[in-house]
Amino acid sequence: MTVMHAVDRDQWAGADWPLGASVDPATGLTTVAVYAPAATRVVLERYAAALGHPAEESVGLARGADGVWRGRVAGLGHGALYAFRCWGRNWPYDPAWTPGSGVGFRSDIDPDGNRFNPNKVLFDPYAREVTHAPMDPALRDRGGDGGFWGTGGDDYHGRPRREADTGLWAPKGVVVVDDTGYGHRPRLPAHKAAVYEAHVKNLTMHPSSARLGELLDDMPGFEDVVDIPDALRGTFRAAGLMAPYLKGLGFTTLELLPVQQTDSDDVGDSQGGHNHWGYMTMAFFAPNRDYSADKSPGGPTREFKEMIRAFHDAGLEVYIDVVHNHTAEGGAWHGDPATTGYTSLGGFAAGEYYVMTAGHIPVDGATGTANQVDYSSGAACDLVIDSLTYWTDVMGVDGFRFDLAPVLGRTPLAWRPDDWADQRRFFPQHPLLEAIARLGEDKQVEVIAEAWDLWGYEVGNFPPGWAEWNGRYRDAVRRYAKGDGDVQTFSAMVNGDYHHFADQGGPQRSINFVTAHDGFTLMDLVSYNTKQNDQPYPFGPSDGGTDANDSWDSGGDPGLRRARWRNFWVLLFFSRGVPMVVSGDEYGRTQNGNNNPWALNTVGMWNNWAQTASHVPTRLPVDPRNPAAFAYHDVVGQTVAPEGTNPLFVFAAHVTRIRQRDPGLRQRNWGGLVFDSGDVTYLFRRPDLQDWPAPGDRAVSLAIDGSPVGGHTYLVMINMNDHRQEFRVPGTDGSWKRIIDTAPWAEHHFNCWAPAEATVIGEGTYVAGPWSVVVLQGERSHRAGDGPGFADTDRFHYAS
């Protein structure tokens, strides 16, 4: 192996090489750069192995005027493992220091909150790959107890904890040189999107994925779906093989839970117990090695890009969930500011990257996760933009969803550290939020906020260019669909939430959802009154989870549950805005009522694809390898469908494809004041069509006129009463065809009909069953200014 050695040292201090490790293809030399402005010495180390071996060579770096330490070396090419050690004012360099000693120590914290400790080996925050996570079971298997990560003076095996050296244990950066292509971006307009949220591992880890193509072989539109090879289950490569499935289902976009390297003890299909969802990001440029079938150096990078290419080749896009509000490094151990366990950012510049109290204790108020990133810091803002740019330009990602995004709009250093009222303030014009919006516009990628955190609810308050998960939509639709009668809020949300999104570029900025990864599945939403998190493996136990679910168990009636499940699906895909569902909802997936399985990497949480092809999906074995071991709660029951057919799945695909085909249901503008005014009008009326809905009305008619844009006209009759409801059906120039009725009577027809096979409904009345939604499809044109039999109005109904 080539020995690492310095090259052109006299140029280092004045260089402007980018952060991270970059190999020059012409010379084979590697530049390294890391931001540590308060450090007094930074040393680069090369390692022969990730675990169990000390550094083989080291090179001291040079500090530039910008606070970046740089060097150029030979012998650090593709696949090389590297890391750093840092000294600072609290621990000045002493030539007598050796790994594991306290020589030079003055204090655990400097006056600015930095925690320099040369015994704590640090991986590069800009590393393109990382060898392993601190929680990796391989450390435990080698005798590691995790106590060595900490600083401070607590006793650790007879010595101060700060002196425990982590060189044998610490994650190392991996130098990556890779030119794998990610295909051609579809660049789909945002308003045409339909988003499918999924976890890389949960998507294909279940043994049933090995039969996916076989299971869907007879289902129209799924002819290209393939079986997932056993060796690939739960990986990026397997996710790429799911592109034909999403396309057949009618979705345009896969939104993945965090894919960046996370700190978790899950490995493959083993249940570790921590951070299965991945919201403890430790490396913002590195794909999660555990999600890659190819774990060789560069393998995760290559495999991720190949997954992206598979979706791009199918005309689909991929968004990723990014966690920039906090990191996996945690905060003060047991409340002691001197004791932290930093492995990267905090070891280089804790005072720059993290919000702290006046006593230098990391703050977690808005995140609840032991630390919070400080976006008063230019370095923290640069890290976000640099990471997004890398995942866009190099990895091929088409969009980003930002976890607890209000944190990115706060300015902690503008206020006294313990002034919590001001610390909570959110600024829509924060430079970072505006920079992200510009990046989205310039690179034609979507940027989406989870617009709330523990300090505030900011839905509708992000700057133009941002889309947002619309929690108001979720709450209003859930409540109305269980009979609360707040028709004004419900209609406002179905109409795209004009009040909150009119200044953000259009209704496509509202990401409409009823369920997501955190919370009940759609079938559980209609099957449980309260969360069921304290249950045994594989459906629990789980901590946390909200008690405010707006759920109803449908009186324990499986037929009503299925009808209400269909109601939600129809309302979501006929609402103005961008629909999003969570993976598995399309076939009635249940978590047995667990609404927060964030740490469960279990067969009960993986997508059981056998349920897509069963008329009794929740009576199937949870684990086909051990059928008697576990059981689903039979919340779906026995459906009225042929054996081997899941009517929920058939219905979901049918409704999703209606939106995919009809431009009137995919608009970037709100409607005008009257029908045929050149745009798509959503008009709400009482069932008799004579007036606006009144407060408390649990039944409402919605007319959608898509004819000006080449779409259809729809009459959506929504009855959330517990009794049958008569609706007026107006006359038209043509005729109405019943294409959807969610009531139990129609389940043997799959509750949906193609227009060519649909029953013609003439002018008069239609009686909708209790807790049902009926959709009639009309002709494509009406007389200008004349709705389909609705009473005249002088304004459009924008409920608020």
mmCIF file of C-alpha atoms in Angstrom, residues 4 51 60 108-109 137 272 298 597 726:
data_model
loop_
_atom_site.group_PDB
_atom_site.id
_atom_site.type_symbol
_atom_site.label_atom_id
_atom_site.label_comp_id
_atom_site.label_asym_id
_atom_site.label_seq_id
_atom_site.Cartn_x
_atom_site.Cartn_y
_atom_site.Cartn_z
ATOM 1 C CA MET A 4 0.326 8.682 2.709
ATOM 2 C CA LEU A 51 -12.281 -1.085 13.481
ATOM 3 C CA GLY A 60 -0.653 17.844 10.178
ATOM 4 C CA ASP A 108 -13.221 20.068 28.509
ATOM 5 C CA ILE A 109 -14.805 23.242 27.084
ATOM 6 C CA PRO A 137 -23.294 -3.944 16.737
ATOM 7 C CA GLY A 272 -31.455 -3.323 16.893
ATOM 8 C CA GLY A 298 -17.954 3.393 -3.143
ATOM 9 C CA PRO A 597 -42.713 2.453 15.341
ATOM 10 C CA GLU A 726 -80.212 12.213 -1.013
#
